[in-house]
Amino acid sequence: MILESIKKRFSVRKFKDKPIAKEKLEAILEAARLAPSARNIQPWHFVVIDDSQKRKQLTEICKGQKFVAEAPVTIAVCATNLDYKMTCGQSAYTIDAAIAGEHIALQAAELGLGTCWIGAFYQDKMAELIDLPKDYRVVTLLPIGYPDIKRKQRILKPLKEIVSYNSY
Ligand SMILES: Cc1cc2nc3c(=O)[nH]c(=O)nc-3n(C[C@H](O)[C@H](O)[C@H](O)COP(=O)(O)O)c2cc1C
């Protein structure tokens, strides 16, 4: 059941000092590749950061979030086609990249790995670190590693508060 896999994911901010096997990383990237995107443009590019010198710089780029540099791998989910807005008025690239990002998070959880979505990072410094072309943006960072913490009880809104039928 997909719901069981979804329940395995939580934000991991403490990682074991243990590398990720190549096959696991490849399965995670394949999950990202399979994500849907508006008009199937697939505007994304995934930069896998595993170089120790680059990883060290992630703490400062992520506003002092030390755990990001402690993860053996961080995937920078990048996207282009920045001007494309769908008829609904939403930018497609952020949505497309976010879906791919969550595919990454869920596949990682299924493999016993932890991730955390990172939105608190400096766009310009991150772009410089990975030599990002000017027409791309980093939408999110996903540090990945073996969790060194147990999941806590989450406080989530009940369905009756967030769902209505036929009108708001
Ligand atoms: C778009 C986005 C950006 C986030 N940015 C950060 C971040 O910079 N640092 C961090 O520690 N957690 C970040 N988070 C994680 C959220 O705090 C977390 O998902 C939320 O508290 C729910 O907890 P859970 O992921 O364990 O279910 C982010 C999550 C999302 C979806």
Tab-separated table of N, CA and C and ligand atoms in Angstrom:
chain	number	residue	atom	x	y	z
A	1	MET	N	0.839	-1.216	0.000
A	1	MET	CA	0.000	0.000	0.000
A	1	MET	C	0.868	1.258	0.000
A	2	ILE	N	0.574	2.149	-0.920
A	2	ILE	CA	1.347	3.393	-1.015
A	2	ILE	C	1.235	4.201	0.288
A	3	LEU	N	0.062	4.112	0.948
A	3	LEU	CA	-0.121	4.860	2.202
A	3	LEU	C	0.891	4.425	3.272
A	4	GLU	N	1.203	3.133	3.276
A	4	GLU	CA	2.190	2.633	4.253
A	4	GLU	C	3.560	3.252	3.974
A	5	SER	N	3.921	3.370	2.706
A	5	SER	CA	5.195	3.997	2.333
A	5	SER	C	5.188	5.473	2.721
A	6	ILE	N	4.079	6.127	2.450
A	6	ILE	CA	3.982	7.570	2.770
A	6	ILE	C	4.160	7.783	4.274
A	7	LYS	N	3.607	6.870	5.063
A	7	LYS	CA	3.705	7.005	6.535
A	7	LYS	C	5.135	6.833	7.042
A	8	LYS	N	5.989	6.193	6.242
A	8	LYS	CA	7.389	6.002	6.672
A	8	LYS	C	8.190	7.296	6.601
A	9	ARG	N	7.763	8.238	5.764
A	9	ARG	CA	8.547	9.467	5.585
A	9	ARG	C	8.336	10.447	6.723
A	10	PHE	N	9.411	10.993	7.226
A	10	PHE	CA	9.340	12.135	8.145
A	10	PHE	C	10.630	12.920	7.967
A	11	SER	N	10.664	14.130	8.462
A	11	SER	CA	11.866	14.954	8.276
A	11	SER	C	12.989	14.458	9.165
A	12	VAL	N	14.083	14.053	8.544
A	12	VAL	CA	15.238	13.540	9.280
A	12	VAL	C	16.312	14.635	9.322
A	13	ARG	N	16.710	14.990	10.543
A	13	ARG	CA	17.694	16.061	10.707
A	13	ARG	C	18.938	15.576	11.442
A	14	LYS	N	19.063	14.255	11.563
A	14	LYS	CA	20.275	13.657	12.160
A	14	LYS	C	20.576	12.362	11.403
A	15	PHE	N	21.768	12.316	10.818
A	15	PHE	CA	22.117	11.176	9.959
A	15	PHE	C	23.290	10.389	10.527
A	16	LYS	N	23.286	9.066	10.248
A	16	LYS	CA	24.428	8.221	10.613
A	16	LYS	C	25.567	8.498	9.642
A	17	ASP	N	26.779	8.254	10.112
A	17	ASP	CA	27.951	8.435	9.251
A	17	ASP	C	28.125	7.159	8.413
A	18	LYS	N	27.259	6.971	7.476
A	18	LYS	CA	27.230	5.732	6.699
A	18	LYS	C	26.890	6.080	5.248
A	19	PRO	N	27.693	5.604	4.313
A	19	PRO	CA	27.433	5.968	2.912
A	19	PRO	C	26.183	5.289	2.350
A	20	ILE	N	25.675	5.829	1.272
A	20	ILE	CA	24.490	5.266	0.605
A	20	ILE	C	24.974	4.447	-0.587
A	21	ALA	N	24.505	3.186	-0.662
A	21	ALA	CA	24.917	2.326	-1.779
A	21	ALA	C	24.435	2.923	-3.110
A	22	LYS	N	25.272	2.721	-4.141
A	22	LYS	CA	25.001	3.278	-5.473
A	22	LYS	C	23.612	2.872	-5.991
A	23	GLU	N	23.231	1.594	-5.770
A	23	GLU	CA	21.940	1.120	-6.284
A	23	GLU	C	20.776	1.859	-5.625
A	24	LYS	N	20.935	2.184	-4.333
A	24	LYS	CA	19.867	2.900	-3.631
A	24	LYS	C	19.734	4.315	-4.191
A	25	LEU	N	20.882	4.951	-4.395
A	25	LEU	CA	20.864	6.313	-4.941
A	25	LEU	C	20.259	6.308	-6.345
A	26	GLU	N	20.591	5.302	-7.106
A	26	GLU	CA	20.046	5.213	-8.470
A	26	GLU	C	18.531	4.995	-8.455
A	27	ALA	N	18.052	4.202	-7.503
A	27	ALA	CA	16.591	3.976	-7.385
A	27	ALA	C	15.887	5.287	-7.015
A	28	ILE	N	16.529	6.062	-6.176
A	28	ILE	CA	15.962	7.354	-5.753
A	28	ILE	C	15.892	8.316	-6.947
A	29	LEU	N	16.952	8.337	-7.739
A	29	LEU	CA	16.980	9.226	-8.906
A	29	LEU	C	15.984	8.758	-9.971
A	30	GLU	N	15.823	7.463	-10.086
A	30	GLU	CA	14.839	6.916	-11.031
A	30	GLU	C	13.416	7.325	-10.612
A	31	ALA	N	13.164	7.325	-9.313
A	31	ALA	CA	11.851	7.764	-8.814
A	31	ALA	C	11.605	9.221	-9.202
A	32	ALA	N	12.642	10.040	-9.135
A	32	ALA	CA	12.513	11.448	-9.540
A	32	ALA	C	12.221	11.539	-11.038
A	33	ARG	N	12.912	10.753	-11.815
A	33	ARG	CA	12.758	10.776	-13.276
A	33	ARG	C	11.335	10.428	-13.703
A	34	LEU	N	10.669	9.587	-12.918
A	34	LEU	CA	9.327	9.118	-13.268
A	34	LEU	C	8.212	10.102	-12.889
A	35	ALA	N	8.584	11.218	-12.285
A	35	ALA	CA	7.562	12.166	-11.813
A	35	ALA	C	6.809	12.789	-12.997
A	36	PRO	N	5.556	13.128	-12.780
A	36	PRO	CA	4.827	13.842	-13.840
A	36	PRO	C	5.270	15.301	-13.902
A	37	SER	N	5.058	15.932	-15.069
A	37	SER	CA	5.354	17.365	-15.176
A	37	SER	C	4.397	17.985	-16.184
A	38	ALA	N	4.133	19.268	-16.028
A	38	ALA	CA	3.192	19.963	-16.917
A	38	ALA	C	3.670	19.837	-18.365
A	39	ARG	N	2.801	19.442	-19.228
A	39	ARG	CA	3.080	19.188	-20.661
A	39	ARG	C	4.277	18.250	-20.865
A	40	ASN	N	4.562	17.475	-19.860
A	40	ASN	CA	5.685	16.522	-19.900
A	40	ASN	C	7.009	17.179	-20.285
A	41	ILE	N	7.164	18.437	-19.878
A	41	ILE	CA	8.384	19.180	-20.250
A	41	ILE	C	9.609	18.662	-19.485
A	42	GLN	N	9.386	18.102	-18.313
A	42	GLN	CA	10.491	17.572	-17.489
A	42	GLN	C	11.603	18.624	-17.356
A	43	PRO	N	11.256	19.767	-16.748
A	43	PRO	CA	12.190	20.902	-16.739
A	43	PRO	C	13.338	20.767	-15.730
A	44	TRP	N	13.475	19.597	-15.146
A	44	TRP	CA	14.363	19.439	-13.999
A	44	TRP	C	15.770	18.976	-14.320
A	45	HIS	N	16.630	19.203	-13.355
A	45	HIS	CA	17.976	18.612	-13.352
A	45	HIS	C	18.316	18.359	-11.880
A	46	PHE	N	18.871	17.195	-11.618
A	46	PHE	CA	19.152	16.808	-10.231
A	46	PHE	C	20.665	16.780	-10.025
A	47	VAL	N	21.142	17.627	-9.151
A	47	VAL	CA	22.579	17.657	-8.887
A	47	VAL	C	22.840	16.905	-7.578
A	48	VAL	N	23.588	15.820	-7.685
A	48	VAL	CA	23.908	14.991	-6.515
A	48	VAL	C	25.206	15.533	-5.916
A	49	ILE	N	25.115	15.998	-4.702
A	49	ILE	CA	26.300	16.566	-4.042
A	49	ILE	C	26.816	15.554	-3.020
A	50	ASP	N	27.965	14.943	-3.344
A	50	ASP	CA	28.575	13.985	-2.401
A	50	ASP	C	30.043	14.313	-2.146
A	51	ASP	N	30.531	15.338	-2.795
A	51	ASP	CA	31.914	15.763	-2.626
A	51	ASP	C	32.082	16.407	-1.238
A	52	SER	N	33.072	15.971	-0.467
A	52	SER	CA	33.169	16.417	0.936
A	52	SER	C	33.402	17.932	1.052
A	53	GLN	N	34.171	18.494	0.149
A	53	GLN	CA	34.423	19.947	0.204
A	53	GLN	C	33.139	20.732	-0.061
A	54	LYS	N	32.391	20.271	-1.042
A	54	LYS	CA	31.120	20.953	-1.365
A	54	LYS	C	30.111	20.768	-0.236
A	55	ARG	N	30.052	19.544	0.319
A	55	ARG	CA	29.103	19.275	1.396
A	55	ARG	C	29.348	20.208	2.584
A	56	LYS	N	30.619	20.435	2.897
A	56	LYS	CA	30.954	21.309	4.038
A	56	LYS	C	30.323	22.693	3.892
A	57	GLN	N	30.264	23.166	2.658
A	57	GLN	CA	29.747	24.518	2.413
A	57	GLN	C	28.234	24.615	2.569
A	58	LEU	N	27.580	23.445	2.621
A	58	LEU	CA	26.113	23.453	2.677
A	58	LEU	C	25.575	24.045	3.982
A	59	THR	N	26.324	23.902	5.071
A	59	THR	CA	25.841	24.449	6.353
A	59	THR	C	25.621	25.957	6.235
A	60	GLU	N	26.629	26.639	5.723
A	60	GLU	CA	26.532	28.100	5.606
A	60	GLU	C	25.460	28.492	4.585
A	61	ILE	N	25.436	27.770	3.455
A	61	ILE	CA	24.453	28.070	2.398
A	61	ILE	C	23.027	27.854	2.909
A	62	CYS	N	22.886	26.896	3.839
A	62	CYS	CA	21.563	26.591	4.415
A	62	CYS	C	21.379	27.298	5.757
A	63	LYS	N	21.932	28.478	5.882
A	63	LYS	CA	21.710	29.346	7.047
A	63	LYS	C	22.021	28.666	8.380
A	64	GLY	N	23.123	27.902	8.404
A	64	GLY	CA	23.590	27.292	9.654
A	64	GLY	C	22.969	25.943	9.976
A	65	GLN	N	22.220	25.367	9.058
A	65	GLN	CA	21.612	24.038	9.313
A	65	GLN	C	22.690	22.963	9.123
A	66	LYS	N	23.339	22.614	10.250
A	66	LYS	CA	24.509	21.714	10.219
A	66	LYS	C	24.185	20.334	9.671
A	67	PHE	N	22.976	19.860	9.932
A	67	PHE	CA	22.647	18.480	9.542
A	67	PHE	C	22.698	18.275	8.032
A	68	VAL	N	22.557	19.347	7.279
A	68	VAL	CA	22.584	19.200	5.810
A	68	VAL	C	23.975	18.721	5.370
A	69	ALA	N	25.010	19.345	5.925
A	69	ALA	CA	26.378	18.940	5.580
A	69	ALA	C	26.711	17.551	6.123
A	70	GLU	N	26.002	17.127	7.164
A	70	GLU	CA	26.281	15.806	7.763
A	70	GLU	C	25.697	14.645	6.943
A	71	ALA	N	24.738	14.932	6.090
A	71	ALA	CA	24.169	13.870	5.236
A	71	ALA	C	25.213	13.468	4.196
A	72	PRO	N	25.351	12.163	3.911
A	72	PRO	CA	26.370	11.748	2.928
A	72	PRO	C	26.106	12.269	1.521
A	73	VAL	N	24.828	12.525	1.241
A	73	VAL	CA	24.438	13.013	-0.090
A	73	VAL	C	23.351	14.072	0.072
A	74	THR	N	23.448	15.117	-0.724
A	74	THR	CA	22.327	16.060	-0.831
A	74	THR	C	21.973	16.200	-2.306
A	75	ILE	N	20.699	16.086	-2.607
A	75	ILE	CA	20.267	16.298	-3.997
A	75	ILE	C	19.679	17.702	-4.114
A	76	ALA	N	20.245	18.471	-5.035
A	76	ALA	CA	19.692	19.789	-5.351
A	76	ALA	C	18.719	19.589	-6.505
A	77	VAL	N	17.442	19.815	-6.230
A	77	VAL	CA	16.416	19.673	-7.270
A	77	VAL	C	16.302	21.023	-7.975
A	78	CYS	N	16.744	21.049	-9.229
A	78	CYS	CA	16.802	22.295	-9.996
A	78	CYS	C	15.794	22.224	-11.134
A	79	ALA	N	15.392	23.388	-11.624
A	79	ALA	CA	14.462	23.377	-12.763
A	79	ALA	C	14.623	24.650	-13.577
A	80	THR	N	14.206	24.530	-14.855
A	80	THR	CA	14.270	25.666	-15.775
A	80	THR	C	12.881	25.892	-16.375
A	81	ASN	N	12.817	26.652	-17.471
A	81	ASN	CA	11.532	27.018	-18.066
A	81	ASN	C	10.778	27.921	-17.079
A	82	LEU	N	11.515	28.890	-16.570
A	82	LEU	CA	11.053	29.700	-15.438
A	82	LEU	C	9.840	30.566	-15.762
A	83	ASP	N	9.678	30.915	-17.038
A	83	ASP	CA	8.586	31.845	-17.403
A	83	ASP	C	7.261	31.148	-17.687
A	84	TYR	N	7.297	29.830	-17.751
A	84	TYR	CA	6.073	29.126	-18.138
A	84	TYR	C	5.068	29.080	-16.991
A	85	LYS	N	3.976	29.802	-17.227
A	85	LYS	CA	2.863	29.748	-16.258
A	85	LYS	C	1.730	28.975	-16.900
A	86	MET	N	1.105	28.127	-16.151
A	86	MET	CA	-0.027	27.366	-16.669
A	86	MET	C	-1.266	28.257	-16.691
A	87	THR	N	-2.317	27.798	-17.365
A	87	THR	CA	-3.561	28.580	-17.472
A	87	THR	C	-4.091	28.966	-16.085
A	88	CYS	N	-3.843	28.118	-15.116
A	88	CYS	CA	-4.323	28.381	-13.751
A	88	CYS	C	-3.543	29.496	-13.053
A	89	GLY	N	-2.476	29.981	-13.694
A	89	GLY	CA	-1.708	31.082	-13.122
A	89	GLY	C	-0.501	30.640	-12.312
A	90	GLN	N	-0.363	29.347	-12.105
A	90	GLN	CA	0.771	28.844	-11.305
A	90	GLN	C	1.999	28.617	-12.191
A	91	SER	N	3.149	28.861	-11.637
A	91	SER	CA	4.412	28.528	-12.294
A	91	SER	C	4.560	27.014	-12.343
A	92	ALA	N	4.846	26.483	-13.519
A	92	ALA	CA	4.948	25.020	-13.622
A	92	ALA	C	6.241	24.486	-13.009
A	93	TYR	N	7.347	25.234	-13.139
A	93	TYR	CA	8.641	24.629	-12.766
A	93	TYR	C	8.746	24.286	-11.285
A	94	THR	N	8.150	25.133	-10.433
A	94	THR	CA	8.255	24.834	-8.996
A	94	THR	C	7.393	23.613	-8.642
A	95	ILE	N	6.243	23.537	-9.291
A	95	ILE	CA	5.357	22.397	-9.017
A	95	ILE	C	5.996	21.107	-9.521
A	96	ASP	N	6.505	21.144	-10.759
A	96	ASP	CA	7.144	19.946	-11.332
A	96	ASP	C	8.306	19.482	-10.446
A	97	ALA	N	9.132	20.431	-10.051
A	97	ALA	CA	10.301	20.080	-9.231
A	97	ALA	C	9.877	19.554	-7.866
A	98	ALA	N	8.802	20.122	-7.333
A	98	ALA	CA	8.331	19.684	-6.008
A	98	ALA	C	7.812	18.241	-6.066
A	99	ILE	N	7.123	17.922	-7.155
A	99	ILE	CA	6.626	16.538	-7.276
A	99	ILE	C	7.817	15.577	-7.351
A	100	ALA	N	8.799	15.929	-8.173
A	100	ALA	CA	10.000	15.079	-8.286
A	100	ALA	C	10.697	14.973	-6.924
A	101	GLY	N	10.728	16.087	-6.201
A	101	GLY	CA	11.354	16.094	-4.876
A	101	GLY	C	10.661	15.139	-3.919
A	102	GLU	N	9.341	15.124	-3.972
A	102	GLU	CA	8.625	14.231	-3.058
A	102	GLU	C	8.778	12.770	-3.488
A	103	HIS	N	8.890	12.540	-4.800
A	103	HIS	CA	9.218	11.169	-5.240
A	103	HIS	C	10.542	10.731	-4.611
A	104	ILE	N	11.498	11.629	-4.589
A	104	ILE	CA	12.804	11.334	-3.978
A	104	ILE	C	12.624	10.998	-2.499
A	105	ALA	N	11.881	11.843	-1.801
A	105	ALA	CA	11.701	11.657	-0.352
A	105	ALA	C	11.006	10.326	-0.047
A	106	LEU	N	10.002	10.005	-0.852
A	106	LEU	CA	9.242	8.767	-0.588
A	106	LEU	C	10.044	7.519	-0.937
A	107	GLN	N	10.760	7.560	-2.059
A	107	GLN	CA	11.574	6.392	-2.429
A	107	GLN	C	12.688	6.188	-1.399
A	108	ALA	N	13.270	7.285	-0.935
A	108	ALA	CA	14.312	7.184	0.091
A	108	ALA	C	13.751	6.525	1.346
A	109	ALA	N	12.570	6.977	1.773
A	109	ALA	CA	11.946	6.411	2.993
A	109	ALA	C	11.688	4.918	2.813
A	110	GLU	N	11.241	4.542	1.635
A	110	GLU	CA	10.961	3.133	1.351
A	110	GLU	C	12.235	2.292	1.461
A	111	LEU	N	13.380	2.913	1.187
A	111	LEU	CA	14.672	2.202	1.239
A	111	LEU	C	15.339	2.302	2.613
A	112	GLY	N	14.596	2.841	3.587
A	112	GLY	CA	15.149	2.962	4.945
A	112	GLY	C	16.027	4.188	5.133
A	113	LEU	N	15.958	5.104	4.180
A	113	LEU	CA	16.767	6.331	4.259
A	113	LEU	C	15.884	7.506	4.678
A	114	GLY	N	16.527	8.530	5.188
A	114	GLY	CA	15.791	9.721	5.613
A	114	GLY	C	16.161	10.915	4.761
A	115	THR	N	15.224	11.858	4.670
A	115	THR	CA	15.468	13.105	3.940
A	115	THR	C	14.838	14.240	4.730
A	116	CYS	N	15.145	15.445	4.317
A	116	CYS	CA	14.421	16.602	4.853
A	116	CYS	C	14.351	17.642	3.739
A	117	TRP	N	13.183	18.135	3.476
A	117	TRP	CA	13.045	19.229	2.508
A	117	TRP	C	13.742	20.463	3.070
A	118	ILE	N	14.530	21.118	2.248
A	118	ILE	CA	15.204	22.335	2.691
A	118	ILE	C	14.815	23.494	1.774
A	119	GLY	N	14.125	24.456	2.397
A	119	GLY	CA	13.780	25.680	1.665
A	119	GLY	C	14.599	26.858	2.149
A	120	ALA	N	15.203	26.704	3.332
A	120	ALA	CA	16.000	27.795	3.899
A	120	ALA	C	17.448	27.677	3.399
A	121	PHE	N	17.680	28.203	2.214
A	121	PHE	CA	19.049	28.257	1.671
A	121	PHE	C	19.142	29.488	0.778
A	122	TYR	N	20.364	29.966	0.604
A	122	TYR	CA	20.578	31.141	-0.254
A	122	TYR	C	20.691	30.690	-1.705
A	123	GLN	N	19.744	31.140	-2.512
A	123	GLN	CA	19.675	30.731	-3.920
A	123	GLN	C	20.981	31.051	-4.670
A	124	ASP	N	21.491	32.261	-4.480
A	124	ASP	CA	22.677	32.677	-5.255
A	124	ASP	C	23.915	31.855	-4.867
A	125	LYS	N	24.093	31.623	-3.580
A	125	LYS	CA	25.267	30.846	-3.112
A	125	LYS	C	25.171	29.394	-3.561
A	126	MET	N	23.964	28.855	-3.532
A	126	MET	CA	23.753	27.460	-3.942
A	126	MET	C	24.029	27.306	-5.432
A	127	ALA	N	23.539	28.258	-6.215
A	127	ALA	CA	23.748	28.233	-7.672
A	127	ALA	C	25.247	28.257	-7.980
A	128	GLU	N	25.969	29.073	-7.224
A	128	GLU	CA	27.420	29.183	-7.433
A	128	GLU	C	28.119	27.856	-7.105
A	129	LEU	N	27.703	27.233	-6.005
A	129	LEU	CA	28.331	25.980	-5.564
A	129	LEU	C	28.255	24.890	-6.638
A	130	ILE	N	27.123	24.853	-7.337
A	130	ILE	CA	26.919	23.751	-8.298
A	130	ILE	C	27.036	24.218	-9.751
A	131	ASP	N	27.553	25.422	-9.957
A	131	ASP	CA	27.723	25.958	-11.331
A	131	ASP	C	26.427	25.882	-12.135
A	132	LEU	N	25.364	26.352	-11.519
A	132	LEU	CA	24.037	26.246	-12.145
A	132	LEU	C	23.901	27.248	-13.295
A	133	PRO	N	23.424	26.803	-14.469
A	133	PRO	CA	23.183	27.762	-15.560
A	133	PRO	C	22.193	28.844	-15.116
A	134	LYS	N	22.331	30.043	-15.689
A	134	LYS	CA	21.538	31.215	-15.261
A	134	LYS	C	20.027	31.012	-15.410
A	135	ASP	N	19.626	30.177	-16.349
A	135	ASP	CA	18.189	29.997	-16.578
A	135	ASP	C	17.610	28.838	-15.751
A	136	TYR	N	18.300	28.447	-14.707
A	136	TYR	CA	17.797	27.427	-13.777
A	136	TYR	C	17.668	28.020	-12.383
A	137	ARG	N	16.831	27.416	-11.559
A	137	ARG	CA	16.755	27.749	-10.128
A	137	ARG	C	16.829	26.444	-9.334
A	138	VAL	N	17.375	26.567	-8.127
A	138	VAL	CA	17.321	25.434	-7.198
A	138	VAL	C	15.981	25.556	-6.460
A	139	VAL	N	15.127	24.560	-6.614
A	139	VAL	CA	13.802	24.626	-5.990
A	139	VAL	C	13.866	24.106	-4.556
A	140	THR	N	14.594	23.031	-4.359
A	140	THR	CA	14.764	22.532	-2.995
A	140	THR	C	16.050	21.726	-2.886
A	141	LEU	N	16.487	21.544	-1.671
A	141	LEU	CA	17.613	20.646	-1.380
A	141	LEU	C	17.064	19.500	-0.547
A	142	LEU	N	17.552	18.303	-0.850
A	142	LEU	CA	17.133	17.134	-0.075
A	142	LEU	C	18.356	16.370	0.410
A	143	PRO	N	18.801	16.660	1.647
A	143	PRO	CA	19.852	15.829	2.234
A	143	PRO	C	19.306	14.426	2.450
A	144	ILE	N	20.134	13.423	2.162
A	144	ILE	CA	19.699	12.021	2.284
A	144	ILE	C	20.740	11.216	3.062
A	145	GLY	N	20.265	10.391	3.979
A	145	GLY	CA	21.182	9.516	4.713
A	145	GLY	C	20.397	8.576	5.609
A	146	TYR	N	21.136	7.726	6.319
A	146	TYR	CA	20.469	6.814	7.255
A	146	TYR	C	20.072	7.592	8.507
A	147	PRO	N	18.796	7.532	8.881
A	147	PRO	CA	18.327	8.295	10.053
A	147	PRO	C	19.030	7.859	11.335
A	148	ASP	N	19.404	8.818	12.150
A	148	ASP	CA	19.973	8.541	13.465
A	148	ASP	C	19.002	9.020	14.547
A	149	ILE	N	17.736	9.045	14.205
A	149	ILE	CA	16.664	9.441	15.133
A	149	ILE	C	15.425	8.594	14.844
A	150	LYS	N	14.567	8.547	15.814
A	150	LYS	CA	13.276	7.866	15.628
A	150	LYS	C	12.225	8.912	15.270
A	151	ARG	N	11.208	8.507	14.578
A	151	ARG	CA	10.171	9.479	14.236
A	151	ARG	C	9.370	9.872	15.468
A	152	LYS	N	8.971	11.157	15.501
A	152	LYS	CA	8.135	11.633	16.614
A	152	LYS	C	6.686	11.654	16.154
A	153	GLN	N	5.807	11.693	17.129
A	153	GLN	CA	4.384	11.839	16.804
A	153	GLN	C	4.191	13.178	16.108
A	154	ARG	N	3.534	13.191	14.970
A	154	ARG	CA	3.314	14.439	14.256
A	154	ARG	C	1.953	15.030	14.595
A	155	ILE	N	1.904	16.336	14.646
A	155	ILE	CA	0.615	16.995	14.880
A	155	ILE	C	0.074	17.395	13.507
A	156	LEU	N	-0.941	16.694	13.079
A	156	LEU	CA	-1.518	16.952	11.759
A	156	LEU	C	-2.981	17.344	11.881
A	157	LYS	N	-3.387	18.237	11.003
A	157	LYS	CA	-4.792	18.648	11.001
A	157	LYS	C	-5.670	17.459	10.634
A	158	PRO	N	-6.815	17.343	11.265
A	158	PRO	CA	-7.720	16.242	10.892
A	158	PRO	C	-8.358	16.512	9.528
A	159	LEU	N	-8.732	15.423	8.846
A	159	LEU	CA	-9.335	15.555	7.510
A	159	LEU	C	-10.527	16.497	7.508
A	160	LYS	N	-11.355	16.435	8.553
A	160	LYS	CA	-12.585	17.246	8.530
A	160	LYS	C	-12.276	18.757	8.521
A	161	GLU	N	-11.056	19.112	8.948
A	161	GLU	CA	-10.678	20.528	8.941
A	161	GLU	C	-10.163	20.985	7.567
A	162	ILE	N	-9.684	20.020	6.774
A	162	ILE	CA	-9.012	20.413	5.533
A	162	ILE	C	-9.732	19.958	4.252
A	163	VAL	N	-10.828	19.246	4.413
A	163	VAL	CA	-11.555	18.753	3.239
A	163	VAL	C	-12.988	19.245	3.284
A	164	SER	N	-13.490	19.672	2.122
A	164	SER	CA	-14.934	19.910	2.021
A	164	SER	C	-15.394	19.388	0.671
A	165	TYR	N	-16.630	19.154	0.550
A	165	TYR	CA	-17.172	18.585	-0.690
A	165	TYR	C	-18.049	19.614	-1.397
A	166	ASN	N	-17.766	19.800	-2.652
A	166	ASN	CA	-18.563	20.605	-3.597
A	166	ASN	C	-18.458	22.120	-3.441
A	167	SER	N	-18.146	22.629	-2.264
A	167	SER	CA	-17.811	24.047	-2.146
A	167	SER	C	-16.917	24.199	-0.926
A	168	TYR	N	-16.217	25.331	-0.877
A	168	TYR	CA	-15.248	25.527	0.198
A	168	TYR	C	-15.905	25.495	1.581
B	1	LIG	C1	8.994	23.353	1.082
B	1	LIG	C2	9.556	22.904	2.408
B	1	LIG	C3	10.665	23.550	2.937
B	1	LIG	C4	11.227	23.119	4.149
B	1	LIG	N1	12.377	23.698	4.604
B	1	LIG	C5	12.959	23.217	5.717
B	1	LIG	C6	14.221	23.710	6.144
B	1	LIG	O1	14.850	24.570	5.524
B	1	LIG	N2	14.767	23.169	7.262
B	1	LIG	C7	14.167	22.173	7.973
B	1	LIG	O2	14.726	21.729	8.980
B	1	LIG	N3	12.969	21.671	7.587
B	1	LIG	C8	12.362	22.155	6.474
B	1	LIG	N4	11.191	21.607	6.032
B	1	LIG	C9	10.589	20.464	6.765
B	1	LIG	C10	9.282	20.819	7.480
B	1	LIG	O3	9.574	21.570	8.630
B	1	LIG	C11	8.562	19.504	7.809
B	1	LIG	O4	8.242	18.833	6.610
B	1	LIG	C12	7.282	19.732	8.609
B	1	LIG	O5	7.568	20.274	9.874
B	1	LIG	C13	6.483	18.432	8.792
B	1	LIG	O6	7.281	17.449	9.420
B	1	LIG	P1	7.566	16.037	8.739
B	1	LIG	O7	8.293	16.291	7.448
B	1	LIG	O8	8.398	15.282	9.714
B	1	LIG	O9	6.244	15.410	8.456
B	1	LIG	C14	10.619	22.039	4.847
B	1	LIG	C15	9.505	21.388	4.293
B	1	LIG	C16	8.980	21.809	3.096
B	1	LIG	C17	7.824	21.035	2.509
